[in-house]
Amino acid sequence: MNESVVSTGCIYSIGYGNRSINDFIALLNQYDIKYLIDVRSRPYSKFNPDFNKESLERILTQNGVKYLFMGDKIGGLPDDMTCRTDDKIDYDKCKQNSGYIEGINRLVTAYEKNLKVAMMCSESKPHECHRSKLLGEMLRERNVIAQHIDEAGRLVPQMSVLTMIDKGQQSLFDDMQGFTSRKKYAKGEHLDVY
C-alpha cells in the first residue's frame, strides 16, 4: 500500500497545539474533514478554552463538523493500570485492551465507509503523540491508511512519522514495537488536563 498518495480513503490525525480555533477549523475545511474524533484522555485545555470539550463541540457543529469524544476508549493516558510498564503507558499493552480494540474497530468502520474523519489530540507534532505511535500503528496493522496533519498543516504518512520517531534507523526486526509514552506516571497519579 502506497501511503504517500493522498487518498480519499484515509483516517486523518491532527493536533491543535498552538493553533487558534479559526486556524484549526481552516485546516479541517482544507482537508474536507466532516467528523472529528477527540482522542484526548482529558478533553480540556489549560491554555485554550476553545478546545475544551463543550466549546469545541459547539464550534465544530457551527462549522459543519460532527464531534465525537473517544478519549475514554483510545486516549493516550488510559486509567487502566494494566496498560503501563515502569510507570509509562505501554502501547503494546494498550493494543490488547478491549477499549482500544473497540475504538480502532470504529475507526476501521469509518474508513471502510470512506468517511472524512480526523483523530484529534493536543500535540501538533504527530511524532510526539499517541495518534501515530499507538493509533496510527493499530490502523496500519489493519491496512488502514493514516495521514497526519503536522504542525505546518502538511500531510505526513504514517510510515514517514515512524521514521521521525526512530530518527531514520530501521529496526533490526523491521517492526515498530515497544513504543511508550514520553512521560512517566506514578501509580495512581492524577493525570493533568492538557
mmCIF file of C-alpha atoms in Angstrom:
data_model
loop_
_atom_site.group_PDB
_atom_site.id
_atom_site.type_symbol
_atom_site.label_atom_id
_atom_site.label_comp_id
_atom_site.label_asym_id
_atom_site.label_seq_id
_atom_site.Cartn_x
_atom_site.Cartn_y
_atom_site.Cartn_z
ATOM 1 C CA MET A 1 0.000 0.000 0.000
ATOM 2 C CA ASN A 2 1.483 3.335 -1.037
ATOM 3 C CA GLU A 3 0.899 5.771 1.839
ATOM 4 C CA SER A 4 2.494 8.736 0.096
ATOM 5 C CA VAL A 5 -0.502 9.082 -2.214
ATOM 6 C CA VAL A 6 -3.274 11.129 -0.625
ATOM 7 C CA SER A 7 -6.385 9.037 -0.858
ATOM 8 C CA THR A 8 -9.992 9.831 -0.195
ATOM 9 C CA GLY A 9 -9.812 6.675 1.897
ATOM 10 C CA CYS A 10 -7.726 7.509 4.939
ATOM 11 C CA ILE A 11 -8.045 8.403 8.577
ATOM 12 C CA TYR A 12 -6.511 11.783 9.343
ATOM 13 C CA SER A 13 -4.975 12.903 12.600
ATOM 14 C CA ILE A 14 -4.441 16.438 13.821
ATOM 15 C CA GLY A 15 -3.225 18.194 16.951
ATOM 16 C CA TYR A 16 -4.249 21.687 17.859
ATOM 17 C CA GLY A 17 -1.009 22.691 19.621
ATOM 18 C CA ASN A 18 -0.692 26.482 19.482
ATOM 19 C CA ARG A 19 -3.259 26.906 16.725
ATOM 20 C CA SER A 20 -6.172 29.272 17.106
ATOM 21 C CA ILE A 21 -9.602 27.745 16.746
ATOM 22 C CA ASN A 22 -10.000 29.606 13.419
ATOM 23 C CA ASP A 23 -6.755 28.146 12.038
ATOM 24 C CA PHE A 24 -7.810 24.722 13.280
ATOM 25 C CA ILE A 25 -11.208 24.966 11.546
ATOM 26 C CA ALA A 26 -9.479 26.185 8.365
ATOM 27 C CA LEU A 27 -7.324 23.030 8.335
ATOM 28 C CA LEU A 28 -10.361 20.806 8.844
ATOM 29 C CA ASN A 29 -12.018 22.575 5.904
ATOM 30 C CA GLN A 30 -8.853 22.328 3.786
ATOM 31 C CA TYR A 31 -8.917 18.537 4.133
ATOM 32 C CA ASP A 32 -12.737 18.357 3.940
ATOM 33 C CA ILE A 33 -12.956 16.672 7.357
ATOM 34 C CA LYS A 34 -16.558 16.083 8.426
ATOM 35 C CA TYR A 35 -16.029 14.154 11.691
ATOM 36 C CA LEU A 36 -13.610 14.998 14.487
ATOM 37 C CA ILE A 37 -12.792 12.216 16.944
ATOM 38 C CA ASP A 38 -11.363 13.656 20.154
ATOM 39 C CA VAL A 39 -8.784 11.142 21.405
ATOM 40 C CA ARG A 40 -7.571 13.154 24.395
ATOM 41 C CA SER A 41 -7.996 11.247 27.632
ATOM 42 C CA ARG A 42 -8.891 14.510 29.327
ATOM 43 C CA PRO A 43 -10.744 16.669 26.751
ATOM 44 C CA TYR A 44 -9.794 20.041 28.148
ATOM 45 C CA SER A 45 -7.079 22.613 27.522
ATOM 46 C CA LYS A 46 -5.343 24.628 30.220
ATOM 47 C CA PHE A 47 -4.224 27.162 27.636
ATOM 48 C CA ASN A 48 -7.042 27.496 25.107
ATOM 49 C CA PRO A 49 -10.645 27.164 26.303
ATOM 50 C CA ASP A 50 -11.891 26.914 22.695
ATOM 51 C CA PHE A 51 -10.534 23.364 22.786
ATOM 52 C CA ASN A 52 -12.446 22.351 25.921
ATOM 53 C CA LYS A 53 -14.872 19.576 25.023
ATOM 54 C CA GLU A 54 -18.111 21.572 25.268
ATOM 55 C CA SER A 55 -16.763 24.661 23.494
ATOM 56 C CA LEU A 56 -15.092 22.613 20.791
ATOM 57 C CA GLU A 57 -18.218 20.584 20.108
ATOM 58 C CA ARG A 58 -20.292 23.773 19.784
ATOM 59 C CA ILE A 59 -17.787 25.482 17.471
ATOM 60 C CA LEU A 60 -17.395 22.403 15.298
ATOM 61 C CA THR A 61 -21.172 21.979 14.980
ATOM 62 C CA GLN A 62 -21.445 25.626 13.884
ATOM 63 C CA ASN A 63 -18.869 24.843 11.193
ATOM 64 C CA GLY A 64 -20.486 21.658 9.893
ATOM 65 C CA VAL A 65 -18.161 19.178 11.610
ATOM 66 C CA LYS A 66 -19.517 16.440 13.867
ATOM 67 C CA TYR A 67 -17.699 15.916 17.170
ATOM 68 C CA LEU A 68 -17.272 12.597 18.941
ATOM 69 C CA PHE A 69 -15.335 12.069 22.175
ATOM 70 C CA MET A 70 -13.461 8.730 22.245
ATOM 71 C CA GLY A 71 -10.648 9.563 24.661
ATOM 72 C CA ASP A 72 -12.187 7.209 27.198
ATOM 73 C CA LYS A 73 -11.537 4.329 24.779
ATOM 74 C CA ILE A 74 -8.442 5.340 22.787
ATOM 75 C CA GLY A 75 -6.887 8.220 24.713
ATOM 76 C CA GLY A 76 -3.151 8.375 25.285
ATOM 77 C CA LEU A 77 -3.384 8.308 29.085
ATOM 78 C CA PRO A 78 -5.586 5.348 29.999
ATOM 79 C CA ASP A 79 -6.625 4.898 33.619
ATOM 80 C CA ASP A 80 -6.224 1.113 33.224
ATOM 81 C CA MET A 81 -3.027 0.271 35.124
ATOM 82 C CA THR A 82 -2.513 -2.875 33.018
ATOM 83 C CA CYS A 83 -1.542 -0.537 30.146
ATOM 84 C CA ARG A 84 1.627 0.561 31.973
ATOM 85 C CA THR A 85 5.187 -0.667 32.210
ATOM 86 C CA ASP A 86 7.688 1.041 34.504
ATOM 87 C CA ASP A 87 5.254 3.936 35.085
ATOM 88 C CA LYS A 88 4.941 4.650 31.341
ATOM 89 C CA ILE A 89 1.987 3.980 29.096
ATOM 90 C CA ASP A 90 2.966 0.815 27.172
ATOM 91 C CA TYR A 91 1.419 0.976 23.718
ATOM 92 C CA ASP A 92 1.848 -2.763 23.070
ATOM 93 C CA LYS A 93 -0.267 -3.417 26.157
ATOM 94 C CA CYS A 94 -2.811 -0.825 25.044
ATOM 95 C CA LYS A 95 -3.199 -2.694 21.751
ATOM 96 C CA GLN A 96 -4.551 -5.654 23.745
ATOM 97 C CA ASN A 97 -7.021 -3.536 25.727
ATOM 98 C CA SER A 98 -10.690 -4.030 24.806
ATOM 99 C CA GLY A 99 -11.371 -0.274 24.760
ATOM 100 C CA TYR A 100 -8.614 0.349 22.233
ATOM 101 C CA ILE A 101 -9.749 -2.567 20.101
ATOM 102 C CA GLU A 102 -13.334 -1.259 20.154
ATOM 103 C CA GLY A 103 -12.192 2.270 19.280
ATOM 104 C CA ILE A 104 -9.973 1.101 16.424
ATOM 105 C CA ASN A 105 -12.830 -1.045 15.108
ATOM 106 C CA ARG A 106 -14.968 2.100 14.939
ATOM 107 C CA LEU A 107 -12.230 3.938 13.027
ATOM 108 C CA VAL A 108 -11.852 0.999 10.635
ATOM 109 C CA THR A 109 -15.619 1.124 10.002
ATOM 110 C CA ALA A 110 -15.374 4.854 9.264
ATOM 111 C CA TYR A 111 -12.508 4.132 6.856
ATOM 112 C CA GLU A 112 -14.498 1.398 5.122
ATOM 113 C CA LYS A 113 -17.413 3.835 4.729
ATOM 114 C CA ASN A 114 -14.986 6.405 3.269
ATOM 115 C CA LEU A 115 -15.955 8.978 5.922
ATOM 116 C CA LYS A 116 -13.738 12.038 6.261
ATOM 117 C CA VAL A 117 -12.573 11.513 9.841
ATOM 118 C CA ALA A 118 -9.747 13.070 11.848
ATOM 119 C CA MET A 119 -8.487 11.951 15.244
ATOM 120 C CA MET A 120 -7.558 14.963 17.372
ATOM 121 C CA CYS A 121 -5.226 15.367 20.337
ATOM 122 C CA SER A 122 -3.276 18.306 21.721
ATOM 123 C CA GLU A 123 0.217 17.658 20.293
ATOM 124 C CA SER A 124 0.700 19.389 16.936
ATOM 125 C CA LYS A 125 3.723 17.237 16.012
ATOM 126 C CA PRO A 126 2.378 13.773 15.146
ATOM 127 C CA HIS A 127 5.637 12.016 16.023
ATOM 128 C CA GLU A 128 5.190 13.192 19.639
ATOM 129 C CA CYS A 129 1.670 11.830 20.051
ATOM 130 C CA HIS A 130 -0.082 8.532 20.581
ATOM 131 C CA ARG A 131 -2.033 9.294 17.384
ATOM 132 C CA SER A 132 0.955 7.924 15.453
ATOM 133 C CA LYS A 133 2.741 5.666 17.933
ATOM 134 C CA LEU A 134 -0.372 3.794 19.021
ATOM 135 C CA LEU A 135 -3.462 4.592 16.959
ATOM 136 C CA GLY A 136 -1.687 5.039 13.625
ATOM 137 C CA GLU A 137 0.113 1.754 14.169
ATOM 138 C CA MET A 138 -3.074 -0.078 15.117
ATOM 139 C CA LEU A 139 -4.683 1.279 11.950
ATOM 140 C CA ARG A 140 -1.656 0.332 9.831
ATOM 141 C CA GLU A 141 -1.854 -3.208 11.198
ATOM 142 C CA ARG A 142 -5.441 -3.267 9.870
ATOM 143 C CA ASN A 143 -4.339 -1.950 6.435
ATOM 144 C CA VAL A 144 -5.927 1.434 7.073
ATOM 145 C CA ILE A 145 -4.062 4.462 5.747
ATOM 146 C CA ALA A 146 -3.338 7.119 8.352
ATOM 147 C CA GLN A 147 -2.347 10.614 7.243
ATOM 148 C CA HIS A 148 -1.166 13.049 9.921
ATOM 149 C CA ILE A 149 -1.670 16.794 9.585
ATOM 150 C CA ASP A 150 1.561 18.153 11.027
ATOM 151 C CA GLU A 151 2.328 21.411 12.834
ATOM 152 C CA ALA A 152 2.738 23.204 9.473
ATOM 153 C CA GLY A 153 -0.562 21.883 8.124
ATOM 154 C CA ARG A 154 1.063 19.382 5.745
ATOM 155 C CA LEU A 155 0.028 15.754 5.361
ATOM 156 C CA VAL A 156 2.576 13.232 6.577
ATOM 157 C CA PRO A 157 2.014 9.479 6.002
ATOM 158 C CA GLN A 158 2.193 7.101 8.968
ATOM 159 C CA MET A 159 5.435 5.478 7.800
ATOM 160 C CA SER A 160 7.122 8.881 7.471
ATOM 161 C CA VAL A 161 6.079 9.750 11.032
ATOM 162 C CA LEU A 162 7.535 6.455 12.244
ATOM 163 C CA THR A 163 10.810 7.362 10.534
ATOM 164 C CA MET A 164 10.808 10.632 12.511
ATOM 165 C CA ILE A 165 10.232 8.701 15.723
ATOM 166 C CA ASP A 166 13.091 6.265 15.203
ATOM 167 C CA LYS A 167 15.261 9.001 13.595
ATOM 168 C CA GLY A 168 15.600 7.038 10.347
ATOM 169 C CA GLN A 169 17.031 3.932 11.998
ATOM 170 C CA GLN A 170 15.430 0.758 10.688
ATOM 171 C CA SER A 171 14.501 -1.737 13.336
ATOM 172 C CA LEU A 172 16.635 -4.870 13.325
ATOM 173 C CA PHE A 173 13.467 -6.939 13.064
ATOM 174 C CA ASP A 174 11.614 -4.467 10.758
ATOM 175 C CA ASP A 175 8.814 -3.959 13.249
ATOM 176 C CA MET A 176 7.701 -0.915 15.161
ATOM 177 C CA GLN A 177 7.097 -2.332 18.587
ATOM 178 C CA GLY A 178 7.933 -1.072 22.012
ATOM 179 C CA PHE A 179 6.534 2.459 21.922
ATOM 180 C CA THR A 180 5.666 4.018 25.252
ATOM 181 C CA SER A 181 4.584 7.426 26.446
ATOM 182 C CA ARG A 182 7.354 10.008 26.736
ATOM 183 C CA LYS A 183 6.488 10.748 30.355
ATOM 184 C CA LYS A 184 6.359 8.545 33.407
ATOM 185 C CA TYR A 185 3.240 8.475 35.568
ATOM 186 C CA ALA A 186 3.361 7.240 39.155
ATOM 187 C CA LYS A 187 0.832 4.610 40.135
ATOM 188 C CA GLY A 188 -2.443 6.321 40.878
ATOM 189 C CA GLU A 189 -1.077 9.717 39.826
ATOM 190 C CA HIS A 190 -3.722 12.152 38.658
ATOM 191 C CA LEU A 191 -3.096 12.900 35.012
ATOM 192 C CA ASP A 192 -3.303 16.616 34.374
ATOM 193 C CA VAL A 193 -5.547 18.187 31.800
ATOM 194 C CA TYR A 194 -3.712 19.099 28.609
#
